[in-house]
XYZ file of C-alpha atoms in Angstrom:
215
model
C -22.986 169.316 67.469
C -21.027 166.344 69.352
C -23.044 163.153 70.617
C -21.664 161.610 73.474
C -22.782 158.217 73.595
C -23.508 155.929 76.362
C -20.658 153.062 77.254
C -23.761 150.523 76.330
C -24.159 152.010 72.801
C -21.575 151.522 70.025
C -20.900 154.307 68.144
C -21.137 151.860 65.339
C -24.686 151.264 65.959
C -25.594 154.783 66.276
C -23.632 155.724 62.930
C -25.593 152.842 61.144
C -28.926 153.973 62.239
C -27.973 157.498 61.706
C -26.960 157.247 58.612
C -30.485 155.380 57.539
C -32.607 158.071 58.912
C -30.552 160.387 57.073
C -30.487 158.446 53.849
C -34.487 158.110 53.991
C -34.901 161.907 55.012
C -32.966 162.712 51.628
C -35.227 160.268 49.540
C -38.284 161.580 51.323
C -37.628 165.117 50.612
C -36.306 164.838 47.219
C -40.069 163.125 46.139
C -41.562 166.942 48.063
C -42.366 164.910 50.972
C -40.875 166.936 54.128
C -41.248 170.846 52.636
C -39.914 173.754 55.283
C -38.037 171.180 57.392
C -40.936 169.812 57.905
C -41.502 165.878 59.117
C -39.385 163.728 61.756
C -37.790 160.408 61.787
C -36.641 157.649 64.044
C -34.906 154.846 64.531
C -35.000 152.366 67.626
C -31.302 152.091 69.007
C -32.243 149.608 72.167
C -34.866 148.996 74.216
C -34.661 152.357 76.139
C -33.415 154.952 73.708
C -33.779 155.499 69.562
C -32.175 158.053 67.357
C -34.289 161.102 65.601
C -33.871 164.019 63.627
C -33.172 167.067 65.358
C -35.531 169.903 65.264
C -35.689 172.181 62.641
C -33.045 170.489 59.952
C -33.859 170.342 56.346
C -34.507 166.914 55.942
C -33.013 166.780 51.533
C -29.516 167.856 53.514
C -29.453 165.852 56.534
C -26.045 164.038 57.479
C -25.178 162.118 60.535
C -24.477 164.972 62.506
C -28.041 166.257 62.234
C -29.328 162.931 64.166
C -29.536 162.693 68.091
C -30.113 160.229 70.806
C -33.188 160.256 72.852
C -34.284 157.980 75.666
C -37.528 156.556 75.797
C -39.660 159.445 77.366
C -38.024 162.063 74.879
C -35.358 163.643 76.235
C -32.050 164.159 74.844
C -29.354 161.868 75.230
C -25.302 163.481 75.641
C -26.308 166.477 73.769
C -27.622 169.553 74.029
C -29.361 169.221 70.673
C -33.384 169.600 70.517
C -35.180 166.764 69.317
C -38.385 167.102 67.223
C -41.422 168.692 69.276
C -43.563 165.324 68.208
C -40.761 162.954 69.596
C -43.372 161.802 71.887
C -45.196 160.664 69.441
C -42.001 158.051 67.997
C -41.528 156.990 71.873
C -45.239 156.287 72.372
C -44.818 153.865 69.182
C -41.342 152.008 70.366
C -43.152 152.227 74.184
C -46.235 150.030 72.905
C -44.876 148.009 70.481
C -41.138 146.847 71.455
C -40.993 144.800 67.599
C -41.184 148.123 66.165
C -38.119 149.770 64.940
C -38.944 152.497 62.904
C -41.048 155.316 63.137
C -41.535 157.520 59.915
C -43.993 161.108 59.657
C -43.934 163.140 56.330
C -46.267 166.042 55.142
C -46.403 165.295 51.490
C -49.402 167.284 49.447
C -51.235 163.994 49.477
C -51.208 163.413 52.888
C -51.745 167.128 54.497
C -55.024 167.393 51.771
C -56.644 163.542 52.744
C -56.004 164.674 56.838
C -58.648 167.826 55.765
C -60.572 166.157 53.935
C -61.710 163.305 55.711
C -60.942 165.401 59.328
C -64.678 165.580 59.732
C -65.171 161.569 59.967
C -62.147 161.383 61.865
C -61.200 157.650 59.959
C -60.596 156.849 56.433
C -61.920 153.567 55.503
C -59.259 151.636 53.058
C -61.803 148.522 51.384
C -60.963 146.687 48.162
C -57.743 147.915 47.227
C -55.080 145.318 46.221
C -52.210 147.344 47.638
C -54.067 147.016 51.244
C -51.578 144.222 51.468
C -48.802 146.408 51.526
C -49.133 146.642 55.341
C -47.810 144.468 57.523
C -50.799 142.069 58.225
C -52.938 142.762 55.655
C -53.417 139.564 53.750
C -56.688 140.430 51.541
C -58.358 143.106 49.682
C -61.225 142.136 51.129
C -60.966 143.769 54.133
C -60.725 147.391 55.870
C -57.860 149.200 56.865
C -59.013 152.145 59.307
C -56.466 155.149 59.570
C -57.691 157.318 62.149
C -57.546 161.578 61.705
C -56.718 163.040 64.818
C -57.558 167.088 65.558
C -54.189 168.435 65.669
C -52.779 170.424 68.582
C -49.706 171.802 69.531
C -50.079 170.112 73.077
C -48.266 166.370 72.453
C -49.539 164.912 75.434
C -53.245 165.607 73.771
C -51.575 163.871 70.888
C -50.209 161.197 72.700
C -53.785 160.496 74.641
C -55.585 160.529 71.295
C -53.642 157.714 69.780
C -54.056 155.969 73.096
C -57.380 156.203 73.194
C -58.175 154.307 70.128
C -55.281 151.103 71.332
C -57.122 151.204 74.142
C -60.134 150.971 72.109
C -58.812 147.175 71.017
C -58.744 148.713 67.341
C -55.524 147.802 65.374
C -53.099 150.858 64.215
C -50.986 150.406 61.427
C -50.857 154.608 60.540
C -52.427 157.717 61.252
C -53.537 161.192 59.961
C -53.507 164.889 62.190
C -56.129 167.072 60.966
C -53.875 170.114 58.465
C -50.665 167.756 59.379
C -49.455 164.460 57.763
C -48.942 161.073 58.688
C -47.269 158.971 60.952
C -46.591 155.297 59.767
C -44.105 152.723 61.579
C -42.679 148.851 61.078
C -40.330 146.875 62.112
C -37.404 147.672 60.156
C -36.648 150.857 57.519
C -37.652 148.881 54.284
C -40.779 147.574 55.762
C -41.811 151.844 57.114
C -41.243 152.710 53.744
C -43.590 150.441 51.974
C -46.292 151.328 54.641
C -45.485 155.075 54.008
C -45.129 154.961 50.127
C -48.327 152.158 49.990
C -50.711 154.412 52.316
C -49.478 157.753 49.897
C -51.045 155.890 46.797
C -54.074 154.784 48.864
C -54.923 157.959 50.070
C -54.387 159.727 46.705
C -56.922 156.747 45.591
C -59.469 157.602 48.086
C -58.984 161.320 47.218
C -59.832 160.684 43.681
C -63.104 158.532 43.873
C -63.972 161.232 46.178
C -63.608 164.129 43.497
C -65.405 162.246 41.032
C -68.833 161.321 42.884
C -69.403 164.532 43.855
């Protein structure tokens, strides 16, 4: 499916960043991350559009011709391709924070299991683990890391509201769960996503763990 480009973005550009979503989709799948085409990725391109997987690709195959441009309220950019239905979800992320250039959301078993299982006190609580520090402004174990489990809906704006709700709340955001779902992480470039995403997989299994064993 052809991408026409704007004149004010180089088709070099877009080929670089497409080619790193596409890269990390591959990774991400191959470690049973992203099952039944499942998960979405993005990449900022400029201050008013990014790049994202199109809807419905399997994410272990994806190439650069399975990556689209979108401007900042979601819609598709010079093609007719459909974007992912949770692309609000990247924009709202690249909307708030304009230092944020990545936005990454995966399903793995992990994941989908610790958004059920803590669904009921909507948070879980990260305290005393030394890979806390693994995200981007976390200095110390000794501290908490709240990641928020939203009720998941098929409505995005719902979505979208939720996750402004608790910014607006003055609480700090680094990831968060949908209830049955998977996770959404972000950072400011792809290497620095990945260690949130791959760091808040181990913590979760953690948490899952101590759980099964007090009860």
């Amino acid at each position: 499916m052809s991408q026409v480009l704007p004149a004010t973005i180089s088709p070099e550009l877009f080929a670089q960043r497409a080619d790193a979503i596409a890269d990390a989709a591959r990774e991400l799948a191959a470690a049973g991350w992203t099952p039944a085409t499942s998960s979405n990725f993005s990449m900022r391109i400029d201050d008013d559009h990014a790049a994202i997987t199109i809807s419905g690709r399997d994410k272990g195959r994806l190439g650069r011709d399975d990556i689209m441009l979108i401007d900042m309220q979601g819609q598709a950019v010079g093609t007719s391709a459909r974007p992912s239905a949770e692309t609000d979800l990247h924009t709202q992320i690249y909307r708030r924070w304009p230092e944020m250039n990545v936005v990454l959301h995966t399903h793995s078993r992990t994941q989908s299991v610790a958004s059920r299982l803590f669904a009921h006190e909507g948070v879980v609580t990260l305290a005393g683990w030394e890979l806390q520090k693994a995200i981007a402004g976390q200095t110390t174990h000794d501290s908490e890391l709240a990641i928020p489990v939203f009720p998941n809906t098929q409505h995005m704006p719902e979505l979208v509201a939720q996750v402004d709700a608790w910014l607006d709340s003055g609480r700090p955001l680094h990831a968060y769960l949908i209830n049955g779902h998977g996770i959404y992480t972000w950072g400011r470039d792809m290497a620095e996503t990945r260690r949130h995403l791959e760091a808040l997989e181990f913590l979760l299994g953690c948490e899952m763990d101590l759980r099964s064993h007090s009860v």
